[in-house]
CSV table of C-alpha atoms in Angstrom, one decimal:
chain,number,residue,atom,x,y,z
J,1,MET,CA,11.8,28.5,3.3
J,2,PRO,CA,14.6,26.3,3.9
J,3,GLY,CA,14.6,22.3,4.9
J,4,LEU,CA,11.6,19.5,3.5
J,5,SER,CA,8.5,21.3,3.7
J,6,GLY,CA,10.7,24.4,1.7
J,7,ARG,CA,11.6,22.0,-0.6
J,8,MET,CA,8.1,19.8,-0.9
J,9,SER,CA,6.6,23.3,-1.5
J,10,THR,CA,9.1,23.9,-4.1
J,11,VAL,CA,7.8,20.8,-5.9
J,12,ILE,CA,4.2,21.1,-5.4
J,13,LYS,CA,4.2,25.1,-6.1
J,14,ALA,CA,6.1,24.1,-9.5
J,15,LYS,CA,3.4,21.3,-10.4
J,16,ILE,CA,0.6,24.2,-9.7
J,17,SER,CA,1.9,26.6,-11.8
J,18,LYS,CA,2.7,23.8,-14.4
J,19,LEU,CA,-1.1,23.4,-14.0
J,20,LEU,CA,-2.3,27.1,-14.2
J,21,ASP,CA,0.2,28.3,-16.1
J,22,ARG,CA,-1.5,28.0,-19.7
J,23,ALA,CA,-4.0,30.5,-19.3
J,24,GLU,CA,-3.5,33.7,-18.8
J,25,ASP,CA,-6.7,35.7,-18.3
J,26,PRO,CA,-9.1,34.9,-15.5
J,27,SER,CA,-11.8,33.2,-17.4
J,28,GLU,CA,-9.4,31.3,-19.1
J,29,THR,CA,-8.1,30.0,-16.4
J,30,LEU,CA,-11.2,29.2,-14.6
J,31,GLU,CA,-12.3,27.1,-17.2
J,32,TYR,CA,-8.9,25.5,-17.9
J,33,SER,CA,-8.5,24.6,-14.3
J,34,TYR,CA,-12.2,23.8,-14.0
J,35,GLN,CA,-11.8,21.8,-16.9
J,36,LYS,CA,-8.7,19.6,-15.4
J,37,GLN,CA,-10.2,19.6,-11.6
J,38,ILE,CA,-12.8,17.3,-13.7
J,39,GLU,CA,-10.6,15.4,-15.6
J,40,LEU,CA,-8.6,14.3,-12.3
J,41,LEU,CA,-11.8,13.1,-10.4
J,42,GLN,CA,-12.1,10.7,-13.1
J,43,ASN,CA,-8.6,9.7,-13.0
J,44,VAL,CA,-8.9,9.1,-9.6
J,45,LYS,CA,-12.2,7.2,-9.9
J,46,LYS,CA,-10.1,5.0,-12.2
J,47,GLY,CA,-6.9,4.6,-9.7
J,48,ILE,CA,-9.8,3.8,-7.4
J,49,ALA,CA,-11.0,1.2,-9.5
J,50,ASP,CA,-7.4,-0.5,-10.2
J,51,VAL,CA,-6.7,-1.0,-6.6
J,52,VAL,CA,-9.8,-2.2,-5.6
J,53,THR,CA,-9.1,-4.6,-8.6
J,54,SER,CA,-5.6,-5.3,-7.4
J,55,LYS,CA,-7.1,-5.9,-4.6
J,56,LYS,CA,-9.7,-8.8,-5.5
J,57,ARG,CA,-6.6,-10.2,-7.3
J,58,LEU,CA,-4.9,-10.7,-4.4
J,59,GLN,CA,-7.6,-11.6,-2.1
J,60,LEU,CA,-8.7,-14.9,-4.9
J,61,GLN,CA,-4.9,-15.8,-4.2
J,62,GLU,CA,-5.1,-15.6,-0.5
J,63,GLN,CA,-8.1,-18.1,-0.9
J,64,LYS,CA,-6.4,-20.5,-3.3
J,65,LEU,CA,-3.1,-20.6,-0.9
J,66,ARG,CA,-5.6,-21.2,2.2
J,67,ASP,CA,-6.6,-24.4,0.4
J,68,GLN,CA,-3.6,-25.6,-0.7
J,69,VAL,CA,-2.4,-25.3,3.2
J,70,VAL,CA,-5.4,-27.3,4.4
J,71,LYS,CA,-4.9,-30.0,1.4
J,72,LEU,CA,-0.4,-29.8,2.2
J,73,ASP,CA,-1.7,-30.1,6.2
J,74,THR,CA,-3.4,-33.6,5.4
J,75,GLN,CA,-1.4,-35.0,3.0
J,76,ALA,CA,1.3,-34.6,5.6
J,77,ARG,CA,-0.9,-36.4,8.3
J,78,GLN,CA,-1.3,-39.2,5.4
J,79,ALA,CA,2.1,-39.4,4.7
J,80,LEU,CA,3.1,-39.5,8.0
J,81,ALA,CA,0.0,-42.5,9.2
J,82,ALA,CA,1.6,-44.4,6.3
J,83,GLY,CA,5.0,-44.0,7.6
J,84,ASN,CA,6.8,-42.3,5.1
J,85,GLU,CA,8.4,-39.4,7.1
J,86,GLU,CA,10.1,-37.6,3.9
J,87,LEU,CA,7.4,-37.4,2.0
J,88,ALA,CA,5.1,-35.8,5.3
J,89,ARG,CA,8.5,-33.6,5.8
J,90,THR,CA,8.1,-32.5,2.2
J,91,ALA,CA,4.5,-31.7,2.1
J,92,LEU,CA,4.9,-29.6,5.2
J,93,GLU,CA,7.8,-27.9,4.2
J,94,ARG,CA,5.6,-26.6,0.9
J,95,LYS,CA,3.2,-25.9,3.5
J,96,ASN,CA,5.4,-23.9,5.2
J,97,VAL,CA,6.0,-21.8,1.9
J,98,ALA,CA,2.7,-21.2,1.3
J,99,GLN,CA,2.1,-19.8,5.0
J,100,THR,CA,4.6,-17.5,4.8
J,101,GLU,CA,3.0,-16.5,1.5
J,102,LEU,CA,-0.4,-16.1,2.7
J,103,GLN,CA,1.3,-14.0,5.9
J,104,SER,CA,2.2,-11.6,3.1
J,105,LEU,CA,-0.8,-11.2,0.8
J,106,ASP,CA,-2.6,-10.8,4.0
J,107,SER,CA,-0.6,-7.3,4.9
J,108,GLN,CA,-1.1,-6.0,1.2
J,109,VAL,CA,-4.6,-6.8,1.0
J,110,ALA,CA,-4.9,-4.6,4.6
J,111,GLN,CA,-2.5,-2.2,2.9
J,112,LEU,CA,-4.6,-2.0,-0.2
J,113,GLU,CA,-7.8,-1.5,1.8
J,114,GLN,CA,-6.2,1.7,3.3
J,115,GLN,CA,-5.4,3.3,0.1
J,116,GLN,CA,-8.5,2.4,-1.5
J,117,GLU,CA,-10.1,4.1,2.0
J,118,GLN,CA,-7.2,7.1,1.2
J,119,MET,CA,-8.2,7.7,-2.7
J,120,THR,CA,-11.9,7.8,-1.7
J,121,ALA,CA,-11.8,10.2,0.9
J,122,SER,CA,-9.2,12.0,-1.2
J,123,GLU,CA,-11.8,12.3,-4.2
J,124,GLN,CA,-14.4,13.5,-1.8
J,125,LYS,CA,-12.5,16.2,-0.4
J,126,LEU,CA,-11.1,17.4,-4.2
J,127,ARG,CA,-15.1,17.3,-4.9
J,128,THR,CA,-16.1,19.4,-2.4
J,129,LYS,CA,-12.9,21.8,-3.3
J,130,ILE,CA,-14.5,21.6,-7.0
J,131,GLU,CA,-18.0,23.0,-5.7
J,132,GLN,CA,-16.6,25.2,-3.9
J,133,PHE,CA,-14.6,26.8,-6.6
J,134,ARG,CA,-17.6,26.7,-9.3
J,135,SER,CA,-19.8,28.7,-6.7
J,136,LYS,CA,-17.2,30.9,-5.6
J,137,LYS,CA,-16.0,32.0,-9.2
J,138,GLU,CA,-19.4,33.6,-10.1
J,139,VAL,CA,-19.9,35.3,-6.8
J,140,ILE,CA,-16.5,36.4,-7.1
J,141,LYS,CA,-17.1,38.1,-10.7
J,142,ALA,CA,-20.1,39.6,-9.8
J,143,GLN,CA,-19.0,40.9,-6.8
J,144,TYR,CA,-15.9,42.6,-7.9
J,145,SER,CA,-14.4,44.8,-10.0
J,146,ALA,CA,-12.3,42.7,-13.5
J,147,ALA,CA,-8.7,43.4,-11.6
J,148,GLU,CA,-9.6,42.5,-8.7
J,149,ALA,CA,-11.5,39.3,-9.7
J,150,GLN,CA,-8.6,38.2,-11.4
J,151,VAL,CA,-6.7,38.0,-8.0
J,152,ARG,CA,-9.5,36.5,-6.0
J,153,ILE,CA,-10.2,34.4,-8.9
J,154,SER,CA,-6.3,33.2,-9.6
J,155,GLU,CA,-5.8,32.8,-5.4
J,156,ALA,CA,-9.3,30.0,-5.8
J,157,ALA,CA,-7.4,28.6,-8.5
J,158,THR,CA,-4.1,28.3,-7.1
J,159,GLY,CA,-5.5,26.3,-3.8
J,160,VAL,CA,-7.9,24.2,-5.7
J,161,GLY,CA,-4.9,23.6,-8.2
J,162,GLU,CA,-2.4,22.9,-4.7
J,163,GLU,CA,-5.7,20.3,-3.8
J,164,MET,CA,-5.8,18.9,-7.0
J,165,ALA,CA,-1.3,18.2,-7.2
J,166,ASP,CA,-1.5,16.7,-3.8
J,167,VAL,CA,-4.4,14.5,-4.9
J,168,GLY,CA,-1.9,13.3,-8.0
J,169,LEU,CA,0.6,12.5,-5.9
J,170,ALA,CA,-2.0,10.3,-3.6
J,171,MET,CA,-3.0,8.6,-6.5
J,172,GLN,CA,0.8,8.2,-7.8
J,173,ARG,CA,2.0,7.0,-4.6
J,174,ALA,CA,-1.0,4.5,-4.3
J,175,LEU,CA,-0.6,2.8,-7.9
J,176,ASP,CA,3.0,2.6,-7.6
J,177,LYS,CA,2.4,0.4,-4.0
J,178,THR,CA,-0.2,-1.3,-6.4
J,179,GLU,CA,2.2,-2.0,-9.2
J,180,ASN,CA,4.6,-3.5,-6.6
J,181,MET,CA,2.0,-5.8,-5.2
J,182,LYS,CA,1.3,-6.6,-8.8
J,183,ALA,CA,5.0,-7.5,-9.1
J,184,ARG,CA,4.6,-9.5,-5.9
J,185,ALA,CA,1.1,-11.1,-7.1
J,186,ASP,CA,2.7,-12.4,-10.4
J,187,ALA,CA,5.7,-13.6,-8.9
J,188,VAL,CA,3.4,-15.8,-6.2
J,189,GLN,CA,1.6,-16.7,-9.4
J,190,GLU,CA,5.1,-18.5,-10.9
J,191,LEU,CA,5.7,-20.3,-8.1
J,192,GLU,CA,2.5,-21.6,-8.0
J,193,ALA,CA,3.0,-22.3,-12.0
J,194,ALA,CA,6.3,-24.2,-10.6
J,195,GLY,CA,4.6,-26.6,-8.6
J,196,THR,CA,5.8,-24.8,-5.0
J,197,PHE,CA,2.3,-25.2,-3.6
J,198,GLU,CA,0.8,-28.5,-5.5
J,199,ASP,CA,0.3,-31.4,-3.8
J,200,LEU,CA,2.7,-34.2,-3.9
J,201,THR,CA,1.1,-36.3,-6.7
J,202,SER,CA,2.7,-33.9,-9.0
J,203,LEU,CA,6.7,-34.2,-6.9
J,204,THR,CA,9.2,-35.8,-9.7
J,205,PRO,CA,13.0,-36.1,-9.7
J,206,GLY,CA,13.0,-33.2,-12.1
J,207,GLU,CA,11.7,-30.5,-9.6
J,208,ASP,CA,15.2,-30.0,-7.7
J,209,ASP,CA,14.9,-26.6,-8.4
J,210,ILE,CA,12.1,-25.9,-6.4
J,211,ASP,CA,13.3,-28.1,-3.5
J,212,ARG,CA,16.1,-25.5,-3.4
J,213,GLN,CA,13.6,-23.0,-3.4
J,214,LEU,CA,11.9,-24.8,-0.6
J,215,LYS,CA,15.0,-25.0,1.6
J,216,GLN,CA,15.8,-21.5,1.3
J,217,LEU,CA,12.1,-19.8,1.8
J,218,SER,CA,11.1,-22.7,4.5
J,219,SER,CA,12.4,-22.8,8.4
J,220,THR,CA,13.9,-26.2,8.9
J,221,SER,CA,13.3,-25.7,12.6
J,222,GLU,CA,9.6,-24.8,11.8
J,223,VAL,CA,8.9,-28.1,10.1
J,224,ASP,CA,11.1,-30.1,12.6
J,225,ALA,CA,8.6,-29.2,15.1
J,226,GLU,CA,5.6,-29.4,13.4
J,227,LEU,CA,6.4,-32.9,12.3
J,228,ALA,CA,7.2,-33.7,16.0
J,229,LYS,CA,3.9,-32.5,16.8
J,230,MET,CA,1.8,-34.4,14.3
J,231,LYS,CA,3.8,-37.7,15.4
J,232,ALA,CA,2.8,-37.4,18.8
J,233,GLU,CA,-1.4,-36.4,17.8
J,234,LEU,CA,-0.6,-39.8,15.6
J,235,GLY,CA,0.2,-41.6,18.2
J,236,THR,CA,3.9,-42.5,15.9
J,237,GLY,CA,7.5,-43.1,17.3
J,238,SER,CA,7.9,-45.6,20.2
J,239,ALA,CA,4.3,-46.4,20.0
J,240,PRO,CA,3.5,-49.9,19.1
J,241,VAL,CA,2.6,-50.5,15.8
J,242,GLY,CA,-0.8,-51.9,16.9
J,243,GLU,CA,-2.0,-48.5,18.3
J,244,LEU,CA,-0.5,-46.7,15.2
J,245,GLY,CA,-3.2,-44.0,13.7
J,246,ALA,CA,-6.5,-45.3,16.0
J,247,GLY,CA,-9.1,-43.2,15.0
J,248,THR,CA,-7.0,-41.5,11.7
J,249,PRO,CA,-9.4,-41.9,8.9
J,250,SER,CA,-6.0,-43.0,6.7
J,251,ALA,CA,-5.2,-45.6,9.3
J,252,GLY,CA,-9.0,-47.1,9.5
J,253,ALA,CA,-9.1,-47.5,5.7
J,254,GLY,CA,-5.9,-49.4,5.9
J,255,ALA,CA,-7.8,-51.6,8.6
J,256,GLU,CA,-10.8,-52.1,6.3
J,257,GLN,CA,-8.7,-52.9,3.1
J,258,THR,CA,-6.7,-55.6,5.5
J,259,GLN,CA,-10.1,-57.4,6.5
J,260,GLN,CA,-11.5,-57.2,2.8
J,261,GLN,CA,-8.5,-58.9,1.8
J,262,SER,CA,-8.8,-61.6,4.2
J,263,PRO,CA,-11.9,-63.2,3.4
J,264,GLY,CA,-10.7,-62.9,-0.6
J,265,GLN,CA,-7.5,-64.7,0.3
J,266,ALA,CA,-9.4,-67.4,2.1
J,267,SER,CA,-12.1,-68.5,-1.1
T,1,MET,CA,-0.2,30.1,8.4
T,2,ILE,CA,-1.3,27.0,6.2
T,3,VAL,CA,0.7,24.1,6.6
T,4,ARG,CA,0.0,21.1,3.9
T,5,ILE,CA,0.9,17.4,4.7
T,6,ALA,CA,1.1,16.3,1.1
T,7,THR,CA,-1.8,13.9,0.6
T,8,GLU,CA,-3.3,14.0,3.6
T,9,GLY,CA,-4.5,17.5,4.4
T,10,GLN,CA,-4.1,20.7,5.1
T,11,TYR,CA,-3.5,22.4,9.1
T,12,GLU,CA,-3.8,26.3,10.3
T,13,LEU,CA,-1.0,27.2,12.5
T,14,GLY,CA,-0.3,30.5,14.7
T,15,ASP,CA,2.6,32.1,13.7
T,16,ALA,CA,3.9,31.8,17.2
T,17,GLN,CA,4.6,28.2,16.2
T,18,GLN,CA,6.1,28.9,12.9
T,19,ALA,CA,9.7,28.6,14.8
T,20,SER,CA,9.0,25.1,16.4
T,21,LEU,CA,8.1,24.3,12.9
T,22,ASN,CA,11.4,25.4,11.6
T,23,GLU,CA,13.7,23.7,14.2
T,24,LEU,CA,11.4,20.6,13.8
T,25,ASP,CA,11.9,21.2,10.1
T,26,ASN,CA,16.0,21.3,10.5
T,27,GLU,CA,16.3,18.2,12.3
T,28,ALA,CA,14.3,16.0,10.1
T,29,VAL,CA,16.8,17.6,7.3
T,30,ALA,CA,19.9,16.9,9.8
T,31,ALA,CA,18.9,13.4,9.8
T,32,CYS,CA,18.1,13.1,6.1
T,33,ASP,CA,21.2,14.5,5.3
T,34,ALA,CA,23.2,12.4,7.9
T,35,ASP,CA,21.4,9.4,5.7
T,36,ASP,CA,20.4,8.1,9.1
T,37,GLU,CA,17.0,6.4,8.7
T,38,GLN,CA,15.7,5.7,12.2
T,39,ARG,CA,16.3,9.4,13.4
T,40,PHE,CA,14.9,10.5,10.2
T,41,LYS,CA,11.6,8.6,11.1
T,42,ARG,CA,11.7,9.7,14.5
T,43,THR,CA,12.2,13.2,13.7
T,44,PHE,CA,9.9,13.6,11.3
T,45,SER,CA,7.4,12.1,12.7
T,46,SER,CA,7.8,14.8,15.7
T,47,LEU,CA,7.2,17.1,13.2
T,48,ILE,CA,4.2,15.6,11.6
T,49,GLU,CA,2.7,15.6,14.3
T,50,PHE,CA,3.1,19.0,15.4
T,51,VAL,CA,1.6,20.0,12.3
T,52,ARG,CA,-1.6,17.6,12.9
T,53,LYS,CA,-1.9,19.6,16.1
T,54,GLY,CA,-2.9,22.6,14.3
T,55,LYS,CA,-6.7,23.1,13.2
T,56,PRO,CA,-8.2,21.5,10.3
T,57,VAL,CA,-8.6,23.5,7.4
T,58,GLY,CA,-12.4,22.8,5.9
T,59,ASP,CA,-13.0,20.9,2.3
T,60,ASP,CA,-14.7,24.1,1.2
T,61,ASP,CA,-11.9,26.2,2.4
T,62,LEU,CA,-10.0,27.6,-1.3
T,63,ARG,CA,-6.9,28.9,0.4
T,64,PRO,CA,-3.2,27.5,-0.6
T,65,SER,CA,-1.0,26.4,1.7
T,66,ASP,CA,2.2,28.8,2.8
T,67,VAL,CA,4.2,25.6,3.5
T,68,ILE,CA,3.8,21.8,2.1
T,69,LEU,CA,5.2,18.9,3.7
T,70,PRO,CA,6.1,15.7,2.7
T,71,PRO,CA,3.5,12.6,2.8
T,72,ALA,CA,3.4,11.1,6.4
T,73,ASP,CA,4.7,7.9,5.5
T,74,VAL,CA,8.0,9.0,3.2
T,75,SER,CA,10.6,6.8,3.2
T,76,LEU,CA,14.2,8.0,4.0
T,77,ASP,CA,15.5,7.4,0.3
T,78,GLU,CA,12.5,9.1,-0.9
T,79,ALA,CA,12.8,12.0,0.8
T,80,LYS,CA,16.5,12.3,-0.5
T,81,ALA,CA,15.4,11.4,-3.7
T,82,ASP,CA,12.3,14.2,-3.6
T,83,PHE,CA,13.2,16.7,-2.0
T,84,ASN,CA,16.9,16.5,-1.7
T,85,GLY,CA,18.5,15.1,-5.1
T,86,GLU,CA,19.6,17.4,-8.5
T,87,GLY,CA,16.6,15.9,-10.2
T,88,LEU,CA,13.5,18.3,-9.0
T,89,ILE,CA,15.1,21.5,-7.2
T,90,PRO,CA,18.1,22.8,-8.7
T,91,GLY,CA,20.1,24.6,-6.2
């Protein structure tokens, strides 16, 4: 059969015959393929464990990024309340980068979740086929002549072999995707190590590279919009200095300090 | 006939459906050969949907498939590399 299905069938069938082709007599085929089936089941379990590990790692990174987003937002507000708009902008740019990463991590975790479900379902299906094969081979041996049994057992072994090849393919694809995500997670970790999401106390003039990355990654208009919103919330801009930041923690703390300083200066 | 969607499962289709299956398959191949991602996604999804309308084969059924389709989420590049390239299938 030509076409995609024809090509795919050829690939899978070649795999199956490779899988089964070492054994020539039916009992050997049985034993060999049964042994292979058990091995594959163990590999599938290991594959699922790999996916779960990657998922947990990504979830841990997500949590760290969430914390950073909150922290950077607070820092931007504090910087703005203190009248340092440039610092507030930098904090918001970093927040923007962290949020973008967070969104991408979210979708990756969802993908891994889906892979885990799919692999668990594959494992269940393969397990059922293997059980079926094990009981069927005994029935076939008991019911048929040696020659007929060989034909029937080969057919059943081919059916199970196809399932095995398919589960093998599903696992390969799932693990490939997981590998890609690991690479991506590593890249995020490098950004973290470079201080991209760090708080602003670590900002030094030497971090030109990060600044450049920030400019590339973050959307300036988003940052501008957020900065404007924050300004409005804080009542800065055209508002008189006396009303600035009324009710915000940092402005309150500043007022207290002024009050505390006055008696000190007086005495 | 039994058709497998790789990494998904097997479906049983009637003999009458084979012509339609072939037609949909040829459309997907044409899109693949034309290197047209949009068209490939559209035609290949139609092929997959068509097969999914068949009767699912039970987990305890050991019959091999007559035809095996690539996974539903196969990309054009994968389709080209895996099923069209020189590597896996000569000729």
